[in-house]
PDB file of C-alpha atoms in Angstrom:
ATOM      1  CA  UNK A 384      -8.516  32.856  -9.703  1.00 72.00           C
ATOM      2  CA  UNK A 385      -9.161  29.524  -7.613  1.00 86.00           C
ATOM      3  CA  UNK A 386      -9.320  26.479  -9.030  1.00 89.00           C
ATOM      4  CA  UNK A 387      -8.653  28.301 -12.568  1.00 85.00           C
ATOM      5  CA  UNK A 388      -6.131  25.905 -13.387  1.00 87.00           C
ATOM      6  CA  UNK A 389      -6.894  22.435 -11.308  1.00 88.00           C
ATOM      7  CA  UNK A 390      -9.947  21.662  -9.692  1.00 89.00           C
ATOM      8  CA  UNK A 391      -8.060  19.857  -7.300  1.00 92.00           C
ATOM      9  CA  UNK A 392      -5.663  22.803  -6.630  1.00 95.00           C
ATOM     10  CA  UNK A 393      -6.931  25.622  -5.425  1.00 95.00           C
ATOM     11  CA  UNK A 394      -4.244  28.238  -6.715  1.00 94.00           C
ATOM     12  CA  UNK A 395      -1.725  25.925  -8.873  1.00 94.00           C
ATOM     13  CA  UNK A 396       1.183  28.374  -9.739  1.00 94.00           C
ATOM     14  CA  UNK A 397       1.170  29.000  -6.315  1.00 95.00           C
ATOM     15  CA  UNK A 398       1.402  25.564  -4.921  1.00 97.00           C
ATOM     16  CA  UNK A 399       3.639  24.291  -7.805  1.00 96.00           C
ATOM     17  CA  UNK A 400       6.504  27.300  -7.382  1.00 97.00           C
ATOM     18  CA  UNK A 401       6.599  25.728  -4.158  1.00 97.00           C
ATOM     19  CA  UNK A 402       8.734  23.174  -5.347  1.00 97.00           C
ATOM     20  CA  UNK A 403      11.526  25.405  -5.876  1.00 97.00           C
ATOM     21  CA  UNK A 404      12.565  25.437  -2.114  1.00 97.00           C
ATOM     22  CA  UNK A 405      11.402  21.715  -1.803  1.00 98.00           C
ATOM     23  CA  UNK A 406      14.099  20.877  -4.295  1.00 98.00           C
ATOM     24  CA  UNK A 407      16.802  23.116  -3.152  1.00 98.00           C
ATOM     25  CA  UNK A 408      16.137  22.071   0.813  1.00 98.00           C
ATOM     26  CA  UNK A 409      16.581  18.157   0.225  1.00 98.00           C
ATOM     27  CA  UNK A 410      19.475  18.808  -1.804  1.00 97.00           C
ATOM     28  CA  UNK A 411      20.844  20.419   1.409  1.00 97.00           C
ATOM     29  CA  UNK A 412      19.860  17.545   3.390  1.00 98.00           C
ATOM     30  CA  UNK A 413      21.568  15.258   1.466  1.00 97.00           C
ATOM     31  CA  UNK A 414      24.744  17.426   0.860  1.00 96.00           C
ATOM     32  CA  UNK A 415      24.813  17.949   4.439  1.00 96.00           C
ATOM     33  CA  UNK A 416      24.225  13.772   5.084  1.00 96.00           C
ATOM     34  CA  UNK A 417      26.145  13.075   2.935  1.00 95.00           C
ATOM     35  CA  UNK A 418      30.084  14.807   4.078  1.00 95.00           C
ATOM     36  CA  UNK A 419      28.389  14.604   7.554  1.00 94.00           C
ATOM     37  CA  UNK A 420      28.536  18.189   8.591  1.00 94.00           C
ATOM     38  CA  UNK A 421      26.275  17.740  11.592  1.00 92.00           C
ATOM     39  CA  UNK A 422      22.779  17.479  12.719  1.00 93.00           C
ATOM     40  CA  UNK A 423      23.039  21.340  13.052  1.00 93.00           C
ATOM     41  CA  UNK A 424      23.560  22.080   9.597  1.00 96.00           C
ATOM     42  CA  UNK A 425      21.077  19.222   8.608  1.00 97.00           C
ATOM     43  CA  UNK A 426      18.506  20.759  10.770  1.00 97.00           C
ATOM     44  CA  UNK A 427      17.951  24.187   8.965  1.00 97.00           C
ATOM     45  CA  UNK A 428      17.906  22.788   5.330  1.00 98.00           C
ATOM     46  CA  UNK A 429      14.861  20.328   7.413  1.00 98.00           C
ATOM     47  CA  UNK A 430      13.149  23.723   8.651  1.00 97.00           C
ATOM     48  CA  UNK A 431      13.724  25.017   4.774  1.00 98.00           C
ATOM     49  CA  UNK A 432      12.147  21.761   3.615  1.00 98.00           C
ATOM     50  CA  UNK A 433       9.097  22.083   5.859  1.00 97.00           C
ATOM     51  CA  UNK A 434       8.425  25.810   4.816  1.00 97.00           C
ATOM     52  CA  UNK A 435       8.294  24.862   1.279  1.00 97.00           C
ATOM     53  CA  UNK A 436       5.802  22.436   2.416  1.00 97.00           C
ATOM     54  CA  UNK A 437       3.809  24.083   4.432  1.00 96.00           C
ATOM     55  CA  UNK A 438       3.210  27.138   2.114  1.00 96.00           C
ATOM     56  CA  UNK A 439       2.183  24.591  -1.040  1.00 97.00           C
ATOM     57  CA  UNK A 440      -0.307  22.626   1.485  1.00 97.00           C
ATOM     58  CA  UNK A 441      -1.602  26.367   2.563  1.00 96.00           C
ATOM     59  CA  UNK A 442      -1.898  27.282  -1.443  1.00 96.00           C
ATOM     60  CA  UNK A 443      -2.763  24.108  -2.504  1.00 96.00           C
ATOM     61  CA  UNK A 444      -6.204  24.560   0.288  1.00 96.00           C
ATOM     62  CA  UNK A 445      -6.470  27.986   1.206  1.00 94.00           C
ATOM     63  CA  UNK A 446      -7.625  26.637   4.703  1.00 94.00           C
ATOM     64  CA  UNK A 447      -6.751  28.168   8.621  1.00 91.00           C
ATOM     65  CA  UNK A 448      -4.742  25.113   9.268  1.00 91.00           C
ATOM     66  CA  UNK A 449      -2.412  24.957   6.627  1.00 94.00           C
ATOM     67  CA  UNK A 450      -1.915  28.907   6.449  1.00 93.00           C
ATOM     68  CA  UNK A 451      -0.757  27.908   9.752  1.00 94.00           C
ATOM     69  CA  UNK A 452       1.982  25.482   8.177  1.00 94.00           C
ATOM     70  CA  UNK A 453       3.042  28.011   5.937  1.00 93.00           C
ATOM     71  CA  UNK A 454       3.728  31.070   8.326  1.00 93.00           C
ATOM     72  CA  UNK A 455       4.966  29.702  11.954  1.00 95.00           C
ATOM     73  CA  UNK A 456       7.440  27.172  10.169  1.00 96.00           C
ATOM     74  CA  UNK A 457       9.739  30.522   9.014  1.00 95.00           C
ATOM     75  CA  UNK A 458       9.796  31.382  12.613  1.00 95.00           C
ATOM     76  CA  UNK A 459      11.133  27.835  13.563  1.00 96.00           C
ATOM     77  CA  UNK A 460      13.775  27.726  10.986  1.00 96.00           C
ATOM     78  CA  UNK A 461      15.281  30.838  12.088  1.00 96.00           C
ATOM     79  CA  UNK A 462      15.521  29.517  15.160  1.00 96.00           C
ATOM     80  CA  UNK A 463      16.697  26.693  14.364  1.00 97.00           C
ATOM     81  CA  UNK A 464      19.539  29.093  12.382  1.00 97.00           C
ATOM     82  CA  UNK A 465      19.962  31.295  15.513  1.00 97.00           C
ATOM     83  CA  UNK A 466      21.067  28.177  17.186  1.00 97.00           C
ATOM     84  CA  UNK A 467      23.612  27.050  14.799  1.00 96.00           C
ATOM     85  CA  UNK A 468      25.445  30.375  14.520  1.00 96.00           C
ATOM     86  CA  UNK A 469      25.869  30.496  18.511  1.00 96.00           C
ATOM     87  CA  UNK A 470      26.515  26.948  18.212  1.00 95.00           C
ATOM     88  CA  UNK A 471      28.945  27.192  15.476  1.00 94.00           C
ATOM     89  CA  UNK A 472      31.891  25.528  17.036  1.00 92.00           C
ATOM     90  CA  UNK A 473      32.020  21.527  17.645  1.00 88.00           C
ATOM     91  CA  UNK A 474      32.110  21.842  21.418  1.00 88.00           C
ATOM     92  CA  UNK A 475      28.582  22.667  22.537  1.00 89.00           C
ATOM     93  CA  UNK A 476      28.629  25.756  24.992  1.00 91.00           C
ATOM     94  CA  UNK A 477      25.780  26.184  26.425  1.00 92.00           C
ATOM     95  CA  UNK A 478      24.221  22.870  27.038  1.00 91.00           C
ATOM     96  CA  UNK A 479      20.390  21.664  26.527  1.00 93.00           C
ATOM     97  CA  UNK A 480      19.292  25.022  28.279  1.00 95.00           C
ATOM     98  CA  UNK A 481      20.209  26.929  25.088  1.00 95.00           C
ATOM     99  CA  UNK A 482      17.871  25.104  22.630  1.00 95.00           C
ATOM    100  CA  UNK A 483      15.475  24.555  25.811  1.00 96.00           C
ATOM    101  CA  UNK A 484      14.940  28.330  25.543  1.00 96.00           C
ATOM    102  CA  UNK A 485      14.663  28.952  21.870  1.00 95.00           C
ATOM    103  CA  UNK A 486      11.890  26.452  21.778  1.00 95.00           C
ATOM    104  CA  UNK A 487      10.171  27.609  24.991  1.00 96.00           C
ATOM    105  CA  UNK A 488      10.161  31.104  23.360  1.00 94.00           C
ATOM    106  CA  UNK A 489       8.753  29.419  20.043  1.00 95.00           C
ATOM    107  CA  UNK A 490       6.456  27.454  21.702  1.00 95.00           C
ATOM    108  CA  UNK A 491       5.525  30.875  23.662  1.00 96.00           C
ATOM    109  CA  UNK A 492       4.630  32.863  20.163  1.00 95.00           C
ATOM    110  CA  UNK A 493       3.385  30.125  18.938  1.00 96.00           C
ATOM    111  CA  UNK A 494       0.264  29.983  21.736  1.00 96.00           C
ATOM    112  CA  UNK A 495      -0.145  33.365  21.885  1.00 95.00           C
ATOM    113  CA  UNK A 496      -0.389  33.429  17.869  1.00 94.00           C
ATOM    114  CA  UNK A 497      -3.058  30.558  17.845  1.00 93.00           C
ATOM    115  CA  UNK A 498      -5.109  31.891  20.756  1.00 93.00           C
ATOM    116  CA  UNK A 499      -4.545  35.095  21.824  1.00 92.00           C
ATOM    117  CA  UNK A 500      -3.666  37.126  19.268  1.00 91.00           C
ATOM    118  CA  UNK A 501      -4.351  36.187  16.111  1.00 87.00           C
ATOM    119  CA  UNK A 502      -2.986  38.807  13.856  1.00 89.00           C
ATOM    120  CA  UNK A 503      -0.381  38.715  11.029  1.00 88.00           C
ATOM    121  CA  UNK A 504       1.480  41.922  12.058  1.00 92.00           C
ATOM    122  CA  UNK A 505       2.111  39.891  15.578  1.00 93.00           C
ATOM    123  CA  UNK A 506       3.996  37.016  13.531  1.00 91.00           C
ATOM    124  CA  UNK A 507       6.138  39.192  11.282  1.00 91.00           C
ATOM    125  CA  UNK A 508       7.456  40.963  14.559  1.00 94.00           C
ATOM    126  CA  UNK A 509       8.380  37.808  16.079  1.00 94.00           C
ATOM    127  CA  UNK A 510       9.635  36.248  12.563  1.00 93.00           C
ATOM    128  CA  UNK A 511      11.754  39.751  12.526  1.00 93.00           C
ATOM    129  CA  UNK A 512      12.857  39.599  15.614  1.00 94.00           C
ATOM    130  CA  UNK A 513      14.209  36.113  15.132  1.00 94.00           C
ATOM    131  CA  UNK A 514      15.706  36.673  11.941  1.00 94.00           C
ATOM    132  CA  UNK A 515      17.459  39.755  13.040  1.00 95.00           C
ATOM    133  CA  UNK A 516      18.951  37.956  15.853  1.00 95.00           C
ATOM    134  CA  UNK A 517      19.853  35.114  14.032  1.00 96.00           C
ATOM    135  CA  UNK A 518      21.353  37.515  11.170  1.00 95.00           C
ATOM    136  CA  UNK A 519      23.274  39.524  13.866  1.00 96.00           C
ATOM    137  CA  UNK A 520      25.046  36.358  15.581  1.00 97.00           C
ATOM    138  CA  UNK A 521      26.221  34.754  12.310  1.00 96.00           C
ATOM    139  CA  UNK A 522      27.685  38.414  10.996  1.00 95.00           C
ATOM    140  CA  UNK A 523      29.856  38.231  14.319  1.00 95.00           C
ATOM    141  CA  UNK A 524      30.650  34.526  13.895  1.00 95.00           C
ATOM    142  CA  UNK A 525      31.760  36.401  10.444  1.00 95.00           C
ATOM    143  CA  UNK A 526      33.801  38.398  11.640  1.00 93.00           C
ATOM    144  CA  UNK A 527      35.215  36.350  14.030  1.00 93.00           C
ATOM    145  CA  UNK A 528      36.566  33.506  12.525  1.00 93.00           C
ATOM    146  CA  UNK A 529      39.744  32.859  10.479  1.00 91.00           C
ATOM    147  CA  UNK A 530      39.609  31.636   6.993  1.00 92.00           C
ATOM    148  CA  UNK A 531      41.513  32.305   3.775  1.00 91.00           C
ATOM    149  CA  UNK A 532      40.541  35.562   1.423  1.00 91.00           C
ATOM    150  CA  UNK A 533      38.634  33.260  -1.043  1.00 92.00           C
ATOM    151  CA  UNK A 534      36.559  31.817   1.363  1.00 94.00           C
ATOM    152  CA  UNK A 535      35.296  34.910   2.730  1.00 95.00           C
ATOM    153  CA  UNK A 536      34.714  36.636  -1.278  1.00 95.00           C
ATOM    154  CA  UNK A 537      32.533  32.941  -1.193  1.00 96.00           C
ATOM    155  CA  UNK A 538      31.079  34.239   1.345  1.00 97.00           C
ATOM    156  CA  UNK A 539      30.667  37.601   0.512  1.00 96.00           C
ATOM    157  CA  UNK A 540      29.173  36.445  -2.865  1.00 97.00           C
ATOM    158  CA  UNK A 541      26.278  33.726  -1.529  1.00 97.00           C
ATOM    159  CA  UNK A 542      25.190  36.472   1.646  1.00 97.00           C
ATOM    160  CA  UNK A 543      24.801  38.915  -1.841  1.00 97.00           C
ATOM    161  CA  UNK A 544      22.512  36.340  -3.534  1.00 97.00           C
ATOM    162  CA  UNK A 545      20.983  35.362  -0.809  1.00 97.00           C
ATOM    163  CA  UNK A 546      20.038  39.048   0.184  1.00 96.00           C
ATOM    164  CA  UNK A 547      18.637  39.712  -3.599  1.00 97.00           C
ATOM    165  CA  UNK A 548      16.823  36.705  -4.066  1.00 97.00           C
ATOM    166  CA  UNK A 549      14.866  37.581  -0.388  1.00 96.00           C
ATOM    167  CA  UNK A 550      14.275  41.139  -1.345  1.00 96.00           C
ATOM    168  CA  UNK A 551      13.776  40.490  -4.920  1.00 97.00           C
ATOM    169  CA  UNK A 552      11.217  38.261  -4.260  1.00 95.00           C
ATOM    170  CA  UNK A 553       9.879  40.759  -1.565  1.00 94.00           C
ATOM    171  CA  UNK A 554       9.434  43.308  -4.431  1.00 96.00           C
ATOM    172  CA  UNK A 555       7.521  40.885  -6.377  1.00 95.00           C
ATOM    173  CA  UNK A 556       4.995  40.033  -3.171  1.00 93.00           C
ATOM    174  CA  UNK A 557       4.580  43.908  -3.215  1.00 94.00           C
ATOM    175  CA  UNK A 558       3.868  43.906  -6.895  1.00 95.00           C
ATOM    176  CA  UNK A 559       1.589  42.019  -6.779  1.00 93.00           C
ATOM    177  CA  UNK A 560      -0.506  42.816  -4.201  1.00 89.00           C
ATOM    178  CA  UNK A 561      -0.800  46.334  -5.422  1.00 91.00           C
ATOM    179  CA  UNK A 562      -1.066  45.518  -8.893  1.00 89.00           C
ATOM    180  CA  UNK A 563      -3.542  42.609  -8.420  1.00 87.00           C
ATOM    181  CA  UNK A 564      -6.079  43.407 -10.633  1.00 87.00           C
ATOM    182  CA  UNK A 565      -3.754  44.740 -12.940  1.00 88.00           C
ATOM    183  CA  UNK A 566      -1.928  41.714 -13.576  1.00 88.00           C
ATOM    184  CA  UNK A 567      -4.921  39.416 -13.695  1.00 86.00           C
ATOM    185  CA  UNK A 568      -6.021  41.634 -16.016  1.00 88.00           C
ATOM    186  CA  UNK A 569      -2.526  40.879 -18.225  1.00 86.00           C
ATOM    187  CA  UNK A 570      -2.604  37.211 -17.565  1.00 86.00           C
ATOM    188  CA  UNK A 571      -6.274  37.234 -19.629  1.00 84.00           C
ATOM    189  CA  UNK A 572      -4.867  38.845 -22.432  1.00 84.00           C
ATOM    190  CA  UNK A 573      -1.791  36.872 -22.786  1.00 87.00           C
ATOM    191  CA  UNK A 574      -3.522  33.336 -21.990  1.00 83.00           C
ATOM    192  CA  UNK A 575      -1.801  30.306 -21.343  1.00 80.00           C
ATOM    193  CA  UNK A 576       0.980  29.417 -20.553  1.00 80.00           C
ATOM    194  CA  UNK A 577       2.294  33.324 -20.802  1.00 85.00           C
ATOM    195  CA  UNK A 578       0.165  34.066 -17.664  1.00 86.00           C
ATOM    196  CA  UNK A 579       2.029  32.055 -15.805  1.00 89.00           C
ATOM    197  CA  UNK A 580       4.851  34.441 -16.567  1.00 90.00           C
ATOM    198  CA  UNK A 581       2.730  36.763 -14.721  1.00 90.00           C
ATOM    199  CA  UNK A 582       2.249  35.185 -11.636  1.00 92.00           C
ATOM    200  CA  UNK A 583       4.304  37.562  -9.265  1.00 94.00           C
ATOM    201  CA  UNK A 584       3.367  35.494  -6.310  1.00 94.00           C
ATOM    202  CA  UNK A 585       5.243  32.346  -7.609  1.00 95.00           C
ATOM    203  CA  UNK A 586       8.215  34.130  -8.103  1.00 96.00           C
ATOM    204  CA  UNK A 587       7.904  35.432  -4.893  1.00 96.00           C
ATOM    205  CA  UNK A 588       8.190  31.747  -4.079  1.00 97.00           C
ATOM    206  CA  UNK A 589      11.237  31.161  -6.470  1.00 97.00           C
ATOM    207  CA  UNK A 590      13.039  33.800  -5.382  1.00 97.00           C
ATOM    208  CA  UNK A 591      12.602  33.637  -1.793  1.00 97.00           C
ATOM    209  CA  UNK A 592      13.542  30.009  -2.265  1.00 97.00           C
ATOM    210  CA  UNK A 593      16.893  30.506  -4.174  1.00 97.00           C
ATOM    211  CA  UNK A 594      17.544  33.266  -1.237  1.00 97.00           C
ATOM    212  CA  UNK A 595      17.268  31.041   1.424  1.00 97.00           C
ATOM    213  CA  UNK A 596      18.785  28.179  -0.290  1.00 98.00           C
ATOM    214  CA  UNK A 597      22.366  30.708  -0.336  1.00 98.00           C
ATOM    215  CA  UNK A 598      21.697  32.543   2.841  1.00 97.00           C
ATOM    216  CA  UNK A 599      22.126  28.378   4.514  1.00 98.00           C
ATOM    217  CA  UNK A 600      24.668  27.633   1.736  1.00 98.00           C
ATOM    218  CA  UNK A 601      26.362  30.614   3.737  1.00 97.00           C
ATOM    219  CA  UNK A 602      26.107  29.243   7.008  1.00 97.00           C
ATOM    220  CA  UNK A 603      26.728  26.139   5.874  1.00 97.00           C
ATOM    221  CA  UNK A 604      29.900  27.298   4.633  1.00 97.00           C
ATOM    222  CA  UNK A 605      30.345  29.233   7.380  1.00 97.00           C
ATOM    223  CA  UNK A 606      30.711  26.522  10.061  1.00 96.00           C
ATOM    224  CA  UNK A 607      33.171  24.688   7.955  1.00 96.00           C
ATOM    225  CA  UNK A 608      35.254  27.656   8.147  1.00 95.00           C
ATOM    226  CA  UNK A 609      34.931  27.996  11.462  1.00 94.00           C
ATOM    227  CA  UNK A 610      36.464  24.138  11.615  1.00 93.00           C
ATOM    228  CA  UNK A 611      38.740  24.663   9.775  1.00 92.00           C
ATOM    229  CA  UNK A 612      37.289  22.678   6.810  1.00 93.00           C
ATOM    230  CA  UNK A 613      36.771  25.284   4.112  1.00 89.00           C
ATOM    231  CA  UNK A 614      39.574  23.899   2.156  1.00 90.00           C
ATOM    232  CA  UNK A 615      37.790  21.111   1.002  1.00 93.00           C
ATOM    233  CA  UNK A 616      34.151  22.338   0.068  1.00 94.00           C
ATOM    234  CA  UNK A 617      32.482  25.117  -1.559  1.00 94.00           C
ATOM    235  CA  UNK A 618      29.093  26.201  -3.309  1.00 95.00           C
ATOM    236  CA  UNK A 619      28.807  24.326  -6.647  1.00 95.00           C
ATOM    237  CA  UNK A 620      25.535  23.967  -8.788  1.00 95.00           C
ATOM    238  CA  UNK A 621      23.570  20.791  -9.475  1.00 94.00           C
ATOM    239  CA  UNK A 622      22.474  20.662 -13.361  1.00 93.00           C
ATOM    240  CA  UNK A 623      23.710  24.495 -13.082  1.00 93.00           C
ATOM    241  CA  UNK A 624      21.054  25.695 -11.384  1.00 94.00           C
ATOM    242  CA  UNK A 625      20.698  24.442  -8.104  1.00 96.00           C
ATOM    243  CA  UNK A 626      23.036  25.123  -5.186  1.00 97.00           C
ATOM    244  CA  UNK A 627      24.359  22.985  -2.571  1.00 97.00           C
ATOM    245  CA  UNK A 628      27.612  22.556  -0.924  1.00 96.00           C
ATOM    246  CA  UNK A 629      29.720  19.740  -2.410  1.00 95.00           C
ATOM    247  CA  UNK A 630      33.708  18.935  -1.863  1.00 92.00           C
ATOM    248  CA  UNK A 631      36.062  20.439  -4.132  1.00 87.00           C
ATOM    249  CA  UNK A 632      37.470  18.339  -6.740  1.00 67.00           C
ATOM    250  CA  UNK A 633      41.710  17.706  -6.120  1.00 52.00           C
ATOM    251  CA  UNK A 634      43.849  19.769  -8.424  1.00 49.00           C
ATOM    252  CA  UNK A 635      45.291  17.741 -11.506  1.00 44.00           C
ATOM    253  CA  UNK A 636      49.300  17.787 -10.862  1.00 40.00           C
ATOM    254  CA  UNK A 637      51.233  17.217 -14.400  1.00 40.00           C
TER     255      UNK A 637
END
């Protein structure tokens, strides 16, 4: 169904559910400008802003080089995320050799995926590998740092959305690729705009967006914790649907 919608676009729900994470990412960015909660913190909502970019210039083309933009910028941002957890506190540890290393080992997978070996089972190790990593450090920064019992049900609550928007919209990737036909199928007997309904593959995109958006809200949230700042801020909703981080509003004494 290329071009079905746009003649300009080659698959339109595709490339426009993209704008899900777009939104959600610079809101992070700015939250994160905004109280000045480091360059760390800034950095993955930036990796989250490029993936939402890179996967509407892939579905917006369908070419090599921006399928390209769309798969090796996931790996990046959970590097990027890696770094921040074992970074967490203000005092850097480890120096430039720490991000020196993540980005030679990028930079490593990255090569190897352009020119060596060029198969998509080879990225989702290394993207798994990352992520794993990245989710094992920041469940021991977790567990490791000191905060009151409503910050950590906060916690507990955006790591639970975050987890069912990422498999929730992993369901809906699965869907549709089995049910392909089927569902194009559907789509032509509804017609527009109820197709668009149908389009399993942009909420894959939705989904996965909100998911990421809370899994960072939770690191986000996470690292003020850990300095001793998650007094002041929490998760809040923009026009009720989007998330961000945003300072608490001072309790009315009468």
């Amino acid at each position: 169904e290329n071009y079905a919608v746009s003649n300009y676009i080659a698959e339109f729900w595709n490339t426009l559910t993209n704008a899900a994470m777009i939104l959600l990412a610079a809101l992070g960015i700015y939250s994160s400008i905004r109280y000045r909660h480091g360059k760390r913190v800034t950095a993955m909502y930036v990796g989250m802003l490029v993936v939402g970019c890179g996967s509407a210039c892939f579905h917006a083309t369908l070419k090599y080089t921006t399928q390209l933009l769309d798969e090796l910028p996931m790996l990046y941002l959970c590097a990027i995320a890696l770094y921040s957890f074992i970074e967490i506190d203000k005092k850097v540890q480890f120096g430039v050799w720490l991000p020196t290393s993540l980005a030679a080992f990028q930079l490593t997978i990255t090569l190897t995926y352009l020119f060596w070996v060029q198969n998509p089972i080879f990225h989702q190790i290394a993207f798994a590998a990352t992520a794993i990593g990245a989710a094992v450090v920041g469940c021991n920064r977790l567990y490791t740092t000191n905060m009151s019992s409503g910050t950590r049900r906060a916690l507990f609550r955006l790591h639970l959305l975050g987890h069912l928007g990422m498999w929730g919209g992993f369901l809906a990737w699965n869907i549709d690729n089995v049910f392909c036909h089927n569902l194009r199928s559907y789509r032509g007997y509804v017609g527009t705009p109820l197709d668009a309904l149908l389009q399993l593959h942009g909420w894959w995109h939705i989904l996965t967006a909100y998911g990421s958006a809370f899994l960072l809200l939770w690191a986000h949230l996470l690292r003020l914790a850990r300095l001793g700042h998650d007094n002041l801020y929490s998760a809040q909703y923009f026009m009720g649907v989007f998330p961000y981080v945003g300072m608490k509003q001072p309790k009315k004494i009468d």
